[in-house]
CSV table of C-alpha atoms in Angstrom, one decimal:
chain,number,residue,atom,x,y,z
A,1,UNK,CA,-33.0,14.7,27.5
A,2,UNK,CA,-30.2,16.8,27.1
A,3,UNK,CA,-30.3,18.3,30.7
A,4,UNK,CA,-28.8,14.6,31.1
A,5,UNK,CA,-26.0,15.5,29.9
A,6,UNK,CA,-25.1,19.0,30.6
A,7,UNK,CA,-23.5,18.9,33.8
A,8,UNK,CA,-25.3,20.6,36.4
A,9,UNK,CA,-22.7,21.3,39.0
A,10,UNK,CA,-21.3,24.0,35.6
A,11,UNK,CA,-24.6,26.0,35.7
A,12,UNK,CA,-26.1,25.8,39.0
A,13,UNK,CA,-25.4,26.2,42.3
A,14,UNK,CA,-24.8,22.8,44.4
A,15,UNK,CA,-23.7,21.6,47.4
A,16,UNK,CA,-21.8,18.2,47.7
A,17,UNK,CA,-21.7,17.4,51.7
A,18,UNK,CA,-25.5,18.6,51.4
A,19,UNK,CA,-28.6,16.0,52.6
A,20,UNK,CA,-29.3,13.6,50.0
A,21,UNK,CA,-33.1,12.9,49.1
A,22,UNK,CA,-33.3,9.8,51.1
A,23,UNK,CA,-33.3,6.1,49.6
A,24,UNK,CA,-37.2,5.9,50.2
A,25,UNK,CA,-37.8,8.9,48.0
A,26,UNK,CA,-35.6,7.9,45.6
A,27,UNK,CA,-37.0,4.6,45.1
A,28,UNK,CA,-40.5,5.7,44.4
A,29,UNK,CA,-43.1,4.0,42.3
A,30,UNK,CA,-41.7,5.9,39.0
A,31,UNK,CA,-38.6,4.5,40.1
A,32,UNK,CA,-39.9,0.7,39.4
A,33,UNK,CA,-41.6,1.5,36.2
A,34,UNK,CA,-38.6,3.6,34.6
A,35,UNK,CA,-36.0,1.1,36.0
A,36,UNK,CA,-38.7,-1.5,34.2
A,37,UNK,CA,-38.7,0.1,30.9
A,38,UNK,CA,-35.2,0.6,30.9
A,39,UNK,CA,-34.3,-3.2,31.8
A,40,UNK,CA,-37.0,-4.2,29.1
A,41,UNK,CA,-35.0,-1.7,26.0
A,42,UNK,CA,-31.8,-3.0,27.5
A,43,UNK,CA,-33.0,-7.0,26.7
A,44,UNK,CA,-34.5,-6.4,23.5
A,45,UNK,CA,-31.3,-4.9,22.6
A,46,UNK,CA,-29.4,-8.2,23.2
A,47,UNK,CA,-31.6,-10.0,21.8
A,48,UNK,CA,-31.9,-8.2,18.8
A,49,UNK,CA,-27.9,-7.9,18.5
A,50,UNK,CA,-27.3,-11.7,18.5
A,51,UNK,CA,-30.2,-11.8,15.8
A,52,UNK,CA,-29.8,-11.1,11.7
A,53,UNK,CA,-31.2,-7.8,12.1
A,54,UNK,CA,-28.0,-7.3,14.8
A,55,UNK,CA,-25.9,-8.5,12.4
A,56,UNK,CA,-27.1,-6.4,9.4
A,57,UNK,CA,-26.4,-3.3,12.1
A,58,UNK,CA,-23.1,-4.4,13.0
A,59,UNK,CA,-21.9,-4.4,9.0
A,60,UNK,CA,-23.7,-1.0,8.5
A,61,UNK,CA,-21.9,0.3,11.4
A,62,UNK,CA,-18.7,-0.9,10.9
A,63,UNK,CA,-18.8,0.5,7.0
A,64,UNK,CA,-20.3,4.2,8.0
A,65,UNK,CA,-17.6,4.2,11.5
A,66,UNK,CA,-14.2,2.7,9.3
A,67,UNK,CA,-12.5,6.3,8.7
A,68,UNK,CA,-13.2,7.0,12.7
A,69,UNK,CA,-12.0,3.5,13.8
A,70,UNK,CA,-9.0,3.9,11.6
A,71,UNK,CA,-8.4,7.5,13.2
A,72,UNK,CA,-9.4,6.8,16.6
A,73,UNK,CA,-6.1,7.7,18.2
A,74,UNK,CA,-5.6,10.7,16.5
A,75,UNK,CA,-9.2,12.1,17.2
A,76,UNK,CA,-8.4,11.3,21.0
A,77,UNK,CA,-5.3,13.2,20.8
A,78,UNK,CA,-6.5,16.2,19.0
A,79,UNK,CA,-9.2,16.2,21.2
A,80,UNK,CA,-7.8,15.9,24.2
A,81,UNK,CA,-5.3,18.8,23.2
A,82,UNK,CA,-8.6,21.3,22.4
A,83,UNK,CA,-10.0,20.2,25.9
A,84,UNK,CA,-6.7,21.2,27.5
A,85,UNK,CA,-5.8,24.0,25.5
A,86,UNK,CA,-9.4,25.2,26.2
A,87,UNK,CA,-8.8,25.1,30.1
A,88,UNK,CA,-5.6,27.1,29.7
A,89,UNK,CA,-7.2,29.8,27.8
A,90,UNK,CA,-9.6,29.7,30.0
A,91,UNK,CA,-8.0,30.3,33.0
A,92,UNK,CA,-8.7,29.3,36.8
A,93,UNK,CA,-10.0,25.9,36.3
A,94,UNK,CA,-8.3,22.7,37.2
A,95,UNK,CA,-10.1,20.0,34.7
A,96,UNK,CA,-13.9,21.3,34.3
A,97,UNK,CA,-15.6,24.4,35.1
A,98,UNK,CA,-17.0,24.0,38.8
A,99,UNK,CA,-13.0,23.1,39.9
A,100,UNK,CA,-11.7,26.8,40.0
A,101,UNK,CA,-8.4,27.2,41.4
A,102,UNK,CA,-6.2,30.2,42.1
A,103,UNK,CA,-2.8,28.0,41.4
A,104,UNK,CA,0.0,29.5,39.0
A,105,UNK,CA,1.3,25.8,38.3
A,106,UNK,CA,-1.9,24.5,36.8
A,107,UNK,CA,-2.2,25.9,33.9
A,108,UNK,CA,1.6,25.3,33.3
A,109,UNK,CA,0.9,21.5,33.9
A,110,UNK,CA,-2.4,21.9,31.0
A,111,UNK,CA,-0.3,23.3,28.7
A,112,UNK,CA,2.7,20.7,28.5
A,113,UNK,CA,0.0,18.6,29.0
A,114,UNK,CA,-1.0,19.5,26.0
A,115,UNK,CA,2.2,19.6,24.4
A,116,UNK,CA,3.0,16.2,25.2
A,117,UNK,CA,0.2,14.6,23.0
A,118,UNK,CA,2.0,16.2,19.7
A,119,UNK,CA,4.3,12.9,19.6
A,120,UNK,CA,3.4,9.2,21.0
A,121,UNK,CA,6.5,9.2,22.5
A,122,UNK,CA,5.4,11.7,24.8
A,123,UNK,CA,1.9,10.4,25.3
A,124,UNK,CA,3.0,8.8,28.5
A,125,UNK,CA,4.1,12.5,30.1
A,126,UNK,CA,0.6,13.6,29.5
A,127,UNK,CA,-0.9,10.9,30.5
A,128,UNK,CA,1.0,11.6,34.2
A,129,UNK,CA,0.3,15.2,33.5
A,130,UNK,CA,-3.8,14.3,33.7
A,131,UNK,CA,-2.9,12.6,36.9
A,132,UNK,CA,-1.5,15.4,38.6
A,133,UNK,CA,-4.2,17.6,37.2
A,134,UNK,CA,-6.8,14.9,38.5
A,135,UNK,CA,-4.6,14.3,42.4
A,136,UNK,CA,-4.8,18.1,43.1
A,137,UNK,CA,-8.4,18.7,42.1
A,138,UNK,CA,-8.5,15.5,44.7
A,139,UNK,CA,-6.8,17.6,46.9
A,140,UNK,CA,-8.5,20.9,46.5
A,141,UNK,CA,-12.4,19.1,46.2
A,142,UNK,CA,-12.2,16.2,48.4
A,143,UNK,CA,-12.3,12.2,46.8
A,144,UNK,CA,-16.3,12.5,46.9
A,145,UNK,CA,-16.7,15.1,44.8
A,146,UNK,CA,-14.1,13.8,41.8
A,147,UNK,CA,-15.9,10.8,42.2
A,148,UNK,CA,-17.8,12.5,39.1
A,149,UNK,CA,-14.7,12.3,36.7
A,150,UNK,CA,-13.2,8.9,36.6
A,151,UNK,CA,-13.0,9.2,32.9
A,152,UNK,CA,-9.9,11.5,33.5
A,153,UNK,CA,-8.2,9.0,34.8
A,154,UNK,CA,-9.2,6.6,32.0
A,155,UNK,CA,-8.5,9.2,29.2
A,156,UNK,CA,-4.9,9.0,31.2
A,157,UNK,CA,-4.9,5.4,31.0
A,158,UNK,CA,-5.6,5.3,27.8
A,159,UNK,CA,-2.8,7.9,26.5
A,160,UNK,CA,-0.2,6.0,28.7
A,161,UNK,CA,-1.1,2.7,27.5
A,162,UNK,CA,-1.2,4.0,23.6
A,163,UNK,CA,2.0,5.7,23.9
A,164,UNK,CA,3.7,2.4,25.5
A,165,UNK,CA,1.8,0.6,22.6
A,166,UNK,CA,0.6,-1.7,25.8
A,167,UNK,CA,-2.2,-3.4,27.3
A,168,UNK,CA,-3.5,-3.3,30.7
A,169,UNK,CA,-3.2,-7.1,32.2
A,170,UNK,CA,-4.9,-8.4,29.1
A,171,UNK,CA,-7.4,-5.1,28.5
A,172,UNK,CA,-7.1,-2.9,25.6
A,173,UNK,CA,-6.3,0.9,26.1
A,174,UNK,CA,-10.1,1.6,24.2
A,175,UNK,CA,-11.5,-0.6,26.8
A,176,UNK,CA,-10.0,1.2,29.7
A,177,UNK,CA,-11.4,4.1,28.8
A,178,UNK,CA,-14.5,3.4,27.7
A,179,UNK,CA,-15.4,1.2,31.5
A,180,UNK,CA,-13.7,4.7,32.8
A,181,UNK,CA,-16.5,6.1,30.6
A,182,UNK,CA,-19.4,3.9,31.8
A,183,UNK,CA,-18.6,4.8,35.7
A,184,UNK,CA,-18.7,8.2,35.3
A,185,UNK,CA,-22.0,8.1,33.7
A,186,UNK,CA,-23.5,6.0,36.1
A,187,UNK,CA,-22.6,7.6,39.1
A,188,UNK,CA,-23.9,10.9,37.6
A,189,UNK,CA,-27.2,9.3,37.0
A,190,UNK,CA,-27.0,8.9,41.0
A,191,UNK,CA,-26.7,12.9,41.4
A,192,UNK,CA,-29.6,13.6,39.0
A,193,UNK,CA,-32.3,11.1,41.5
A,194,UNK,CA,-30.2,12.0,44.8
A,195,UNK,CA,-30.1,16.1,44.3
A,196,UNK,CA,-32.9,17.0,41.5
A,197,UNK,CA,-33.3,20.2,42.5
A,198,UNK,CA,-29.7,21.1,41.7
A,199,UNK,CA,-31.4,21.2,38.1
A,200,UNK,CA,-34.6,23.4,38.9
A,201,UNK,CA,-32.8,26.8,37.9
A,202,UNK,CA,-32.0,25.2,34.8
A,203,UNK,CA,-35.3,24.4,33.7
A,204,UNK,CA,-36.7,27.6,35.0
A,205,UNK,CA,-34.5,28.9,32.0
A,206,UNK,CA,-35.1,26.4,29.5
A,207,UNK,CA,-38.6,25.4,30.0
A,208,UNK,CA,-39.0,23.2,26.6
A,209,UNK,CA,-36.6,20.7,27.8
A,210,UNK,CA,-38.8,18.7,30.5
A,211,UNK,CA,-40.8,17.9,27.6
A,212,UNK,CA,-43.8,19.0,29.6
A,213,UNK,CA,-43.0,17.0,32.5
A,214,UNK,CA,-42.7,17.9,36.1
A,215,UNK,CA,-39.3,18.8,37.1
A,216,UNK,CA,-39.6,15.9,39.4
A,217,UNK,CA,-40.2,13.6,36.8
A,218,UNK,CA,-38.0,14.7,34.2
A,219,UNK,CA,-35.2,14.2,36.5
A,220,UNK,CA,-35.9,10.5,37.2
A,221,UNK,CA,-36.3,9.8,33.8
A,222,UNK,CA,-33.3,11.5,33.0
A,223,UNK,CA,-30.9,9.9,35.5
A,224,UNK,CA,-32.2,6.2,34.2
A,225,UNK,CA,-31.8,6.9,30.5
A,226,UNK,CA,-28.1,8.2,31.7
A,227,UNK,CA,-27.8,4.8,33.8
A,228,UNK,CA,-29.0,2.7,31.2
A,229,UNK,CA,-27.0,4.0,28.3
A,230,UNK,CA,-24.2,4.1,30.6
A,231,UNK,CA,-24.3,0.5,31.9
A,232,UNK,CA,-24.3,-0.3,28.1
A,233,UNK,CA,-21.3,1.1,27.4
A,234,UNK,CA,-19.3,-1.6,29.5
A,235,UNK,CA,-21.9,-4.5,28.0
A,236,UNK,CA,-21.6,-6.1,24.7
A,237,UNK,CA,-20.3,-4.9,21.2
A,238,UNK,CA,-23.3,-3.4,19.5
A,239,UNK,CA,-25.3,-2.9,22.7
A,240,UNK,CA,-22.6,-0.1,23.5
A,241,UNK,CA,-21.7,1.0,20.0
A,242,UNK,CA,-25.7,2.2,19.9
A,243,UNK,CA,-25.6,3.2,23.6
A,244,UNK,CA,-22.8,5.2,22.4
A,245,UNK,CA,-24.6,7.1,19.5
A,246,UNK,CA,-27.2,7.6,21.8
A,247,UNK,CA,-25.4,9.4,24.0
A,248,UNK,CA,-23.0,11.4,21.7
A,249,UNK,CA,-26.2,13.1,20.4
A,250,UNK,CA,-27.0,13.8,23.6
A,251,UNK,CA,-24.0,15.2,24.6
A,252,UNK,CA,-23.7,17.5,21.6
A,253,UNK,CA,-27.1,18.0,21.5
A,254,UNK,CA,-26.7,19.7,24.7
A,255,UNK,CA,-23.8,21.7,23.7
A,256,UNK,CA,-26.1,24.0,21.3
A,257,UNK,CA,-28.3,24.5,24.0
A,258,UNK,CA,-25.4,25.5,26.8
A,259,UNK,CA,-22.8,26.8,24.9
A,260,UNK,CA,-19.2,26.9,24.9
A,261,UNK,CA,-18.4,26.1,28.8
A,262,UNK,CA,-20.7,22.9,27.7
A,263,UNK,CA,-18.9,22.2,24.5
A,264,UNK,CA,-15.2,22.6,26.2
A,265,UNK,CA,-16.3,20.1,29.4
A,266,UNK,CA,-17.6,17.3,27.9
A,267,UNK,CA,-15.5,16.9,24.3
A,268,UNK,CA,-13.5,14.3,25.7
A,269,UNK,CA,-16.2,12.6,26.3
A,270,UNK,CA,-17.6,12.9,23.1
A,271,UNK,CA,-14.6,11.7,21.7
A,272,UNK,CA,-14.9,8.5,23.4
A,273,UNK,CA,-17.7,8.0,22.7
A,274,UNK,CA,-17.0,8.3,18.9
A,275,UNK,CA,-14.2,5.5,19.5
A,276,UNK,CA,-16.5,3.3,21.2
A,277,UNK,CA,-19.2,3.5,18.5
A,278,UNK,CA,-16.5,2.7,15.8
A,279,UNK,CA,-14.5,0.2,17.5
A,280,UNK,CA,-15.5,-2.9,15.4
A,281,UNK,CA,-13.0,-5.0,17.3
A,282,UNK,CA,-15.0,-8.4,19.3
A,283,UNK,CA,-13.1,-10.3,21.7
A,284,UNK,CA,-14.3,-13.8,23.3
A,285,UNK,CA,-15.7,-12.6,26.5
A,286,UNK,CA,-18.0,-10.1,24.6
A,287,UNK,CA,-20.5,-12.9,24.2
A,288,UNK,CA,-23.0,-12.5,27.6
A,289,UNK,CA,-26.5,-14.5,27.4
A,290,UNK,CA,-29.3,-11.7,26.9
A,291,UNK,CA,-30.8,-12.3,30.0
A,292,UNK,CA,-27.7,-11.9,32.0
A,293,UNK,CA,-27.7,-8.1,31.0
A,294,UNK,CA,-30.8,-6.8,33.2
A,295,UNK,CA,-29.3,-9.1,35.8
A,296,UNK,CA,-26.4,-7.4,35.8
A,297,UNK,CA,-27.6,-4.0,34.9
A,298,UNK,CA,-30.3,-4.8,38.2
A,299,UNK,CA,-27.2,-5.4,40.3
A,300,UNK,CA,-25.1,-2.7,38.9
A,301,UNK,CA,-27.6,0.1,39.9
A,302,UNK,CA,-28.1,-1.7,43.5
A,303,UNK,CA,-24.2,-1.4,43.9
A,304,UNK,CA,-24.1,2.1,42.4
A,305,UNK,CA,-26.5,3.4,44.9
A,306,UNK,CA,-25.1,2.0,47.8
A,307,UNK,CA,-21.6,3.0,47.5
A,308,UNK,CA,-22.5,6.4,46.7
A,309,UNK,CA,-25.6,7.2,49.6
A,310,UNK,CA,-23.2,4.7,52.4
A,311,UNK,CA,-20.1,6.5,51.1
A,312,UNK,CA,-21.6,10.1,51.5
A,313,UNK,CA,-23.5,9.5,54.7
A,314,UNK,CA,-19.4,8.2,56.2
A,315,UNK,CA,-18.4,11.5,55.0
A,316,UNK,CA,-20.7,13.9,55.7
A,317,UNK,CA,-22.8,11.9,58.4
A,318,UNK,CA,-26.1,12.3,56.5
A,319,UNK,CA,-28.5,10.0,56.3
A,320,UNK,CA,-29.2,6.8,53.7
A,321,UNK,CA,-33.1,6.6,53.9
């Protein structure tokens, strides 16, 4: 599904403060049986991690992933120095494509940005330098709308807290980033059931990627496959390693079909997600009960859609159901 993961709001026209599709729409009968299916994978996937066959995984894993673990801080870096360096060159963008701006200090700020992730030392500087990037998009878009991008600000977290050689309260820098990660992604599987015809023109375009589906469809499918995979990311070790393959393909997957604006958006992301699927690292509070992941997952989405269809409706006064 890549469509999932090529961000609409880059390709088509959209409008934030615009009418939602209503709770009862949203919650159709599709909605049960995809939000079934998806619980159902998620469970099987516990269960199957705490099994042999889990363990068997988690060795290959770790032995195909060890040059990427051992790297993953200078993958970030480099990374994150294309991404920003990409945005310069670019021109009149704040952090992705649909935040234009007009400013001469911005892409001053991207480029020491940039600059600063040569040395650890000054990791710190770009971490702040994200920040500022992140508070005047704020600024320019409204809180609502960079709702979308709280991976920024864990990408930030994580460069601080790497330079500093630090923890957060107990929480690894990789961590940070990779719950950062896991928001994003959920709330963006919101957009794709609350405003599906942002996507339309897309498909109009690239008919062979519903799959055959209706438009309609597609897009509820797609916005639980996001949700899913994204929840997993924040669940336990091999659950979001795989969720994490899973959606790197996706990701570049997508990038082939939508190009370069695609492939300079989301390859911080991508990087992530390549540190989260080689992070081999288990702590003690990685080990849930199966069934406590469609609980949570259940509880999770519930939460998700309330914050975001209450938030908007305080403001822009549209309507929940």
């Amino acid at each position: 599904m890549r469509t999932a993961d090529a961000h609409v709001k880059w390709f088509c026209a959209y409008d934030v403060a615009g009418q939602p599709r209503g709770l009862e729409n949203v919650l159709c009968q599709d909605f049960e049986l995809l939000l079934g299916i998806a619980l159902f994978w998620l469970l099987m996937g516990c269960l199957v991690e705490r099994s042999f066959i889990g363990d068997a995984m988690t060795r290959a894993l770790n032995a195909a992933t060890h040059r990427i673990m051992l790297n993953t801080e200078l993958i970030v870096r480099a990374v994150c120095g294309f991404f920003l360096i990409s945005i310069w060159a670019t021109g009149g963008i704040i952090l992705t494509p649909e935040l234009k701006t007009t400013s001469t200090i911005v892409p001053t700020i991207q480029l020491l940005t940039a600059a600063g992730l040569l040395w650890r030392r000054t990791m710190p500087l770009s971490a702040l330098g994200i920040v500022v990037l992140f508070g005047i998009a704020v600024h320019d878009y409204g809180a609502f709308h960079l709702a979308d991008y709280p991976i920024f600000l864990g990408v930030a977290a994580y460069l601080a807290l790497t330079g500093l050689q630090k923890d957060l309260f107990g929480v690894r820098p990789l961590d940070v980033v990779r719950i950062a990660t896991g928001i994003t992604l959920m709330w963006a599987s919101i957009e794709k059931w609350a405003y599906p015809e942002w996507s339309f023109p897309i498909f109009i375009e690239h008919p062979a990627l519903t799959f055959g589906f209706s438009a309609e469809f597609y897009m509820r499918a797609a916005g639980m496959v996001e949700f899913v995979l994204a929840f997993a990311l924040i669940w336990t070790p091999l659950v979001r390693r795989v969720a994490a393959i899973i959606l790197a393909g996706m990701f570049i997957s997508a990038c082939f079909e939508f190009g370069k604006l695609d492939t300079i958006g989301h390859s911080a992301i991508i990087a992530v997600l390549f540190a989260i699927m080689a992070d081999d690292r288990v702590q003690v509070g990685d080990r849930r009960h199966p069934i406590l992941a469609p609980l949570s997952m259940s509880a999770a989405l519930v939460a998700t859609l309330l914050v975001y269809y209450v938030g908007h409706a305080a403001l822009f006064s549209t309507a929940v159901l």
